[in-house]
GROMACS .gro file of C-alpha atoms in nm:
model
  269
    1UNK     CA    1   5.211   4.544  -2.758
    2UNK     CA    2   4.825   4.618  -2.721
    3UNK     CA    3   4.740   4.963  -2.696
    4UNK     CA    4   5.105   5.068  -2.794
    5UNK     CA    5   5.091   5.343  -3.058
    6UNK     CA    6   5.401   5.357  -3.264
    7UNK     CA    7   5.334   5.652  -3.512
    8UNK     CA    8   5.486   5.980  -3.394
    9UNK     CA    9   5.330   6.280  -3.299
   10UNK     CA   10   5.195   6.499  -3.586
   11UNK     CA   11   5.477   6.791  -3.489
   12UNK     CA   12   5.739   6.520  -3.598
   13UNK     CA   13   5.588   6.370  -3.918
   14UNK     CA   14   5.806   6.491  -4.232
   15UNK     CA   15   5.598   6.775  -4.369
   16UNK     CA   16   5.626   6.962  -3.974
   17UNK     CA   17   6.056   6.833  -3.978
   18UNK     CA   18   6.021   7.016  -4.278
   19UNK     CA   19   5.842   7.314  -4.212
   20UNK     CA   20   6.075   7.364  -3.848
   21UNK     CA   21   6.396   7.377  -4.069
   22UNK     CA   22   6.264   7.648  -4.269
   23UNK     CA   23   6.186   7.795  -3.960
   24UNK     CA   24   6.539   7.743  -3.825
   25UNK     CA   25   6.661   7.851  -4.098
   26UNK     CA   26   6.460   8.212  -4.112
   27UNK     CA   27   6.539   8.247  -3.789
   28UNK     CA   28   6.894   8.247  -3.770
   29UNK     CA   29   6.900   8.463  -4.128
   30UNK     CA   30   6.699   8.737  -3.922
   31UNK     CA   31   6.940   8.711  -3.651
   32UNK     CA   32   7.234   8.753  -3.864
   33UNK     CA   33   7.103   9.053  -4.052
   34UNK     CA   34   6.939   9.225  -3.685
   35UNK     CA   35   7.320   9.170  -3.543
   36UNK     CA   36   7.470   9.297  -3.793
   37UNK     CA   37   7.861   9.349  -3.720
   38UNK     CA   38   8.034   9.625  -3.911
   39UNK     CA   39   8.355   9.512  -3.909
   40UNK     CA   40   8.561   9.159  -3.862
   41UNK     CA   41   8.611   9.255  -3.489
   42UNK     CA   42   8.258   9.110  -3.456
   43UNK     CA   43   8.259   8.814  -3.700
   44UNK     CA   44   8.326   8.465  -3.490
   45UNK     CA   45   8.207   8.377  -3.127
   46UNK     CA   46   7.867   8.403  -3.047
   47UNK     CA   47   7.729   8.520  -3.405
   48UNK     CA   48   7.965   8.217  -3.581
   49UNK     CA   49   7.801   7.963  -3.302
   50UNK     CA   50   7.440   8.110  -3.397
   51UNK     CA   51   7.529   8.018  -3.796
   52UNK     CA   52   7.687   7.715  -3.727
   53UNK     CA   53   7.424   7.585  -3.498
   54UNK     CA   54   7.090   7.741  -3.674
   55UNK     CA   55   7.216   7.631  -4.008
   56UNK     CA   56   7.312   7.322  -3.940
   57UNK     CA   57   7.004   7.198  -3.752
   58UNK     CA   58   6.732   7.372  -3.968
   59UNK     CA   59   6.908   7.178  -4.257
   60UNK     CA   60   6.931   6.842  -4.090
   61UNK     CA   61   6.576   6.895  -4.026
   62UNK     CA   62   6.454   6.960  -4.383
   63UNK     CA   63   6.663   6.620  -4.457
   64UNK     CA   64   6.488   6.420  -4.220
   65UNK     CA   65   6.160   6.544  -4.332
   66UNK     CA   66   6.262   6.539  -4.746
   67UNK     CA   67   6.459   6.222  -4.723
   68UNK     CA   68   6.146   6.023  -4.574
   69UNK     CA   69   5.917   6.114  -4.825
   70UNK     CA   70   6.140   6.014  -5.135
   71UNK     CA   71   6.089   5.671  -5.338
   72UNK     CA   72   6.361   5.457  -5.352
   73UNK     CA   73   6.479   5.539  -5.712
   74UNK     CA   74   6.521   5.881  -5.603
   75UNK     CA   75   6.731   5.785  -5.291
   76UNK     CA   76   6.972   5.597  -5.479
   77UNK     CA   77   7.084   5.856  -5.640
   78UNK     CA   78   7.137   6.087  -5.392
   79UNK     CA   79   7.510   5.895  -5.344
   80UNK     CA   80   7.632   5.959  -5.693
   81UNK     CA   81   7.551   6.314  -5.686
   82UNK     CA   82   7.671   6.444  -5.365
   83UNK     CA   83   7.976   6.220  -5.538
   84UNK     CA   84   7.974   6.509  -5.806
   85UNK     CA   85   7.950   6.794  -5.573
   86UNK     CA   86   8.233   6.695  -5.392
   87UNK     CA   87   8.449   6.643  -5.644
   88UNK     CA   88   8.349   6.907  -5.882
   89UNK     CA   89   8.375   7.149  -5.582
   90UNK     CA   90   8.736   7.088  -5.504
   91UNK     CA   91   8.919   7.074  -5.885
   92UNK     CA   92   8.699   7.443  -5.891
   93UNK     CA   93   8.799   7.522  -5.545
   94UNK     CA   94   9.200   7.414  -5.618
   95UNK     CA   95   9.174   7.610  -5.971
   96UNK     CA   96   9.142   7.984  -5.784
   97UNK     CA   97   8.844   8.094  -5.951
   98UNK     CA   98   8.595   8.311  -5.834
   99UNK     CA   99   8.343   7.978  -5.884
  100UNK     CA  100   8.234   7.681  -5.744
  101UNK     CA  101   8.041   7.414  -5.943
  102UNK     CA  102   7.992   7.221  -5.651
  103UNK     CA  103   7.602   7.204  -5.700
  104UNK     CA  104   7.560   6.986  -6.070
  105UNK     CA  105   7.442   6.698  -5.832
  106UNK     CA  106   7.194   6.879  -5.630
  107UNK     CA  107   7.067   7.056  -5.937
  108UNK     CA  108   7.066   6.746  -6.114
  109UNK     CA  109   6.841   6.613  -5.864
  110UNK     CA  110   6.654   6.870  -5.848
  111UNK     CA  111   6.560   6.835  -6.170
  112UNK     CA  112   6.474   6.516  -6.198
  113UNK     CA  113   6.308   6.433  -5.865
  114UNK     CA  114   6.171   6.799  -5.719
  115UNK     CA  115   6.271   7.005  -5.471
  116UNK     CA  116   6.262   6.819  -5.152
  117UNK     CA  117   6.491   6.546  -5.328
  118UNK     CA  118   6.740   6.863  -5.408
  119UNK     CA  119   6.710   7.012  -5.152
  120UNK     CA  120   6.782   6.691  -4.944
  121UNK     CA  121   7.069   6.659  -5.172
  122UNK     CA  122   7.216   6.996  -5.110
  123UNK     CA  123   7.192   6.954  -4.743
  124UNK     CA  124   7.316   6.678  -4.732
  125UNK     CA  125   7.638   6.677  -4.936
  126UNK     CA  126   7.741   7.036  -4.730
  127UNK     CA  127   7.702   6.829  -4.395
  128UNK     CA  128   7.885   6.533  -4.524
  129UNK     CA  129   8.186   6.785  -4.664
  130UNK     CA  130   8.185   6.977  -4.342
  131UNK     CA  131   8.219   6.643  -4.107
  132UNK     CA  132   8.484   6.536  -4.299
  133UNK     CA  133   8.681   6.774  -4.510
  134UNK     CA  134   8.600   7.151  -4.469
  135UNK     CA  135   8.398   7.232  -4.150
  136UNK     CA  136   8.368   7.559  -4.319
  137UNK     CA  137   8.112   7.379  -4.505
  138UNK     CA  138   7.835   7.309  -4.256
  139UNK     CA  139   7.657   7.671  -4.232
  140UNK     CA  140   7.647   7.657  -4.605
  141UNK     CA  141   7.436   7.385  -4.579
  142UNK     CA  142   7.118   7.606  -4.584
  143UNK     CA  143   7.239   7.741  -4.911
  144UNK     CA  144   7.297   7.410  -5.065
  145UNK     CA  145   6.933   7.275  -4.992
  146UNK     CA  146   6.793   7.629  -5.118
  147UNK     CA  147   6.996   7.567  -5.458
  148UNK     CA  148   6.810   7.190  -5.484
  149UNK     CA  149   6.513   7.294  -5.365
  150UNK     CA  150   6.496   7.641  -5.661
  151UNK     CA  151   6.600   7.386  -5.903
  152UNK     CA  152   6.297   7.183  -5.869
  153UNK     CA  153   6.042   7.446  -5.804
  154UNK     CA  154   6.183   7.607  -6.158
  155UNK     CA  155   6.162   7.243  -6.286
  156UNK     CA  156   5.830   7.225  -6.212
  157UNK     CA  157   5.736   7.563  -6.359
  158UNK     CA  158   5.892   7.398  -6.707
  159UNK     CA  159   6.181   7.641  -6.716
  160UNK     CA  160   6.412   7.370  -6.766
  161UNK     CA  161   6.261   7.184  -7.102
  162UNK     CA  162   6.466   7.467  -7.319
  163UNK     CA  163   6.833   7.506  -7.301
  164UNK     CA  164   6.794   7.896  -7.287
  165UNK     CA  165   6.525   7.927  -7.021
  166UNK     CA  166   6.716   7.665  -6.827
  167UNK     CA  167   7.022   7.860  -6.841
  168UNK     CA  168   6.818   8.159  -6.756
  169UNK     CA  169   6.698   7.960  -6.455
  170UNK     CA  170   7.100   7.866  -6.327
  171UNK     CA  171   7.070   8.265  -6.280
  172UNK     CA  172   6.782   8.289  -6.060
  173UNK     CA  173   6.925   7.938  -5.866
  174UNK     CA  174   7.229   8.196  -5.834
  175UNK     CA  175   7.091   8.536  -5.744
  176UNK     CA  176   6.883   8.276  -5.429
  177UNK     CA  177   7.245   8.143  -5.332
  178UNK     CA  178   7.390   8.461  -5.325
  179UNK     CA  179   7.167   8.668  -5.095
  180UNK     CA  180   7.132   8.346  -4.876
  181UNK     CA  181   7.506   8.258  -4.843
  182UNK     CA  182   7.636   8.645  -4.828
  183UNK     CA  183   7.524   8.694  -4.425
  184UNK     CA  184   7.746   8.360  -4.337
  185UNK     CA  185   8.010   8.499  -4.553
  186UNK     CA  186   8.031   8.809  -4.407
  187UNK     CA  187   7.970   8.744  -4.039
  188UNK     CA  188   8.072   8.453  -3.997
  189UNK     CA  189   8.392   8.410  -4.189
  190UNK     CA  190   8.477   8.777  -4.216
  191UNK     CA  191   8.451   8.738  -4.590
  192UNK     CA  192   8.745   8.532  -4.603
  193UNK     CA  193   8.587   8.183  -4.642
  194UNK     CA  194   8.570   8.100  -4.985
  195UNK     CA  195   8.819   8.057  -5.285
  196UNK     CA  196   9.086   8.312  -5.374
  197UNK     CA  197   8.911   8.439  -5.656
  198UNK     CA  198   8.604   8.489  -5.389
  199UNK     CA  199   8.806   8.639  -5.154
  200UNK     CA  200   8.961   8.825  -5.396
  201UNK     CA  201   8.588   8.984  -5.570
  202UNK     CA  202   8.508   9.093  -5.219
  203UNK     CA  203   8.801   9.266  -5.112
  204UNK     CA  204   8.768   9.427  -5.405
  205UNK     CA  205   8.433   9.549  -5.354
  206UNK     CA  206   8.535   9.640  -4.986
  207UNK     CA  207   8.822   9.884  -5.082
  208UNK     CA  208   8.546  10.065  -5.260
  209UNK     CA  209   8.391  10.141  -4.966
  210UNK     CA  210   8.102   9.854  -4.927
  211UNK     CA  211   8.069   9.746  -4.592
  212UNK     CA  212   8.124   9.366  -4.539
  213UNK     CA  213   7.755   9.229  -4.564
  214UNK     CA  214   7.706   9.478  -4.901
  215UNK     CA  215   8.051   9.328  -4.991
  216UNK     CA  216   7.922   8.951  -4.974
  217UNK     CA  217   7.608   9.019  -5.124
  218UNK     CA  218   7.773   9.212  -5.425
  219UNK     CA  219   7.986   8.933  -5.504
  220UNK     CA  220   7.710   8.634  -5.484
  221UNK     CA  221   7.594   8.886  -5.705
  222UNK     CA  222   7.840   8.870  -5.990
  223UNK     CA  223   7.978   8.540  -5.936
  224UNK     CA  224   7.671   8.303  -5.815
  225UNK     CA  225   7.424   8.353  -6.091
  226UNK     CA  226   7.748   8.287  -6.355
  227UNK     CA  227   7.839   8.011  -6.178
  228UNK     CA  228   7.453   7.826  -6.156
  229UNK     CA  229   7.398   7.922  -6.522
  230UNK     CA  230   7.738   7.696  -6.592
  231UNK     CA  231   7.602   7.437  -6.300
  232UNK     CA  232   7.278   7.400  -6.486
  233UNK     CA  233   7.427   7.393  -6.819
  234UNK     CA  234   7.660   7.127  -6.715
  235UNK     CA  235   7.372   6.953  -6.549
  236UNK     CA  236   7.188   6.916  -6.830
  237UNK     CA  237   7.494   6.748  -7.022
  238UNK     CA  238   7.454   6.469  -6.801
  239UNK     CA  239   7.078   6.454  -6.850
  240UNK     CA  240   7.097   6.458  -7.248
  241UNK     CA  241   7.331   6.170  -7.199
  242UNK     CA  242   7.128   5.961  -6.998
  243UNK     CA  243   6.884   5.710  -7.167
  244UNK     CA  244   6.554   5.825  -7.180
  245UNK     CA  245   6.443   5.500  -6.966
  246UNK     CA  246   6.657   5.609  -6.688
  247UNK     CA  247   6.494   5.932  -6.654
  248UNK     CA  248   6.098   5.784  -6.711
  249UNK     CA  249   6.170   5.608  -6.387
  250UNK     CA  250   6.152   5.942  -6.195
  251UNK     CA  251   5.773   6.034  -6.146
  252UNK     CA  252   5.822   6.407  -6.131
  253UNK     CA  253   6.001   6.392  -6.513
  254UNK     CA  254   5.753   6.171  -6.605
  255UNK     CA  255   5.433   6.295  -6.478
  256UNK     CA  256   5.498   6.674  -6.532
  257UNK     CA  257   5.708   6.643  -6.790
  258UNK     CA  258   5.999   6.830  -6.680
  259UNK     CA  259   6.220   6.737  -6.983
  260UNK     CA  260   5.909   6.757  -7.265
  261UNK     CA  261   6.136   6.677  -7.539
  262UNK     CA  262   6.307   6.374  -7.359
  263UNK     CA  263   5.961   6.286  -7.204
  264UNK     CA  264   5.826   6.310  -7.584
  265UNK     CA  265   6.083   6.052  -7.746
  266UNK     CA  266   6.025   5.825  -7.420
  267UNK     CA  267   5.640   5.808  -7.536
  268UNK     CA  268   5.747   5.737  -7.885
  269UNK     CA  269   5.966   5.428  -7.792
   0.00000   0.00000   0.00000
């Protein structure tokens, strides 16, 4: 139709989607810490709504926004490795450890596509989990696109072309997840929502005498930046097993060479 303009307003284009789910996202973690209940009396209700509802839109907003700016290479992936979070997360989850490895995915494509392709991934697999197995899942879903999205910022930086500064790198990935995760934990699930072994590391920091947001926040601590450092490391498995054509066809490992080595031999073929 004449005169008809079809392209949405400039608040809506991918880059603003974007930049409102962070907002979202900030928002609601300032609300969590300002509330700030002291006890489990005042986890659930209004504060669990405000988690549930803040952290679930910001991140479907930073998917909208990531998801339309990736090639198509990088979208067909995404399948396959929310595939691997998901089951990755429950054998850990079943096992009783105080881990998770329900991130190799996102971290994978992190890696290999940047950080709005992780962090689209992240997102993403949390919401899918939540709508259909654990609706526990869906404030975490903040946390999961913060994993992709570190992933590919220390990608970028080159931290992942070594084996030891990559593994170095799962620590910062988990020292982010932990601070961001520990004010849903605590306030929202009364520190009772992850594994036993979780549960377990946080009582035990409680009965000497943390209160229930230290609590959290001590045991993403201890247990997140462990856990990334084995995420990454497994990660990277996969990558060293994939053929070095496979991984040319991403333009972030190919143009900043995120994988010098791999990029190196690719060149030399």
């Amino acid at each position: 139709m004449a005169g008809f303009n079809r392209s949405a307003p400039p608040w809506l284009d991918e880059r603003w989607r974007i930049g409102w789910g962070t907002g979202v996202v900030l928002a609601t973690y300032a609300g969590l810490i300002a509330v700030h209940p002291t006890s489990k009396h005042g986890v659930g209700g209004p504060i669990a709504l405000l988690a549930l509802v803040g952290y679930t839109l910001g991140a479907l907003l930073i998917v909208s926004g990531a998801v339309a700016r990736l090639p198509p290479t990088t979208v067909a992936l995404l399948p396959v490795a929310i595939t691997v979070n998901i089951v990755m997360g429950k054998i850990v989850y079943f096992s009783g450890l105080p881990l998770q490895l329900d991130s190799i995915g996102t971290v994978l494509v992190g890696v290999v596509a940047g950080p709005a392709a992780g962090a689209a991934t992240g997102a993403l697999a949390s919401v899918i989990v939540g709508m259909t197995i654990t609706p526990g899942a869906l404030p975490y879903a903040v946390t999961a696109a913060m994993i992709g999205f570190t992933a590919g910022l220390l990608a970028r930086a080159g931290m992942f072309r070594r084996l030891p500064t990559a593994v170095l790198a799962g620590g910062l990935i988990g020292v982010v997840a932990g601070i961001i995760s520990a004010p849903i934990t605590a306030f929202v699930f009364g520190n009772a929502g992850g594994s036993v072994g979780q549960s377990a590391l946080i009582a035990t920091f409680q009965a000497f005498g943390n209160g229930m947001l230290k609590a959290a926040t001590l045991q993403g601590l201890v247990a997140d930046p462990l856990d990334k450092a084995l995420t990454v490391l497994l990660a990277m498995a996969i990558l060293r097993g994939l053929p070095p054509g496979f991984l040319h066809r991403f333009p972030f490992v190919r143009d900043r060479h995120i994988l010098a080595p791999r990029a190196d031999l690719v060149r030399a073929v």
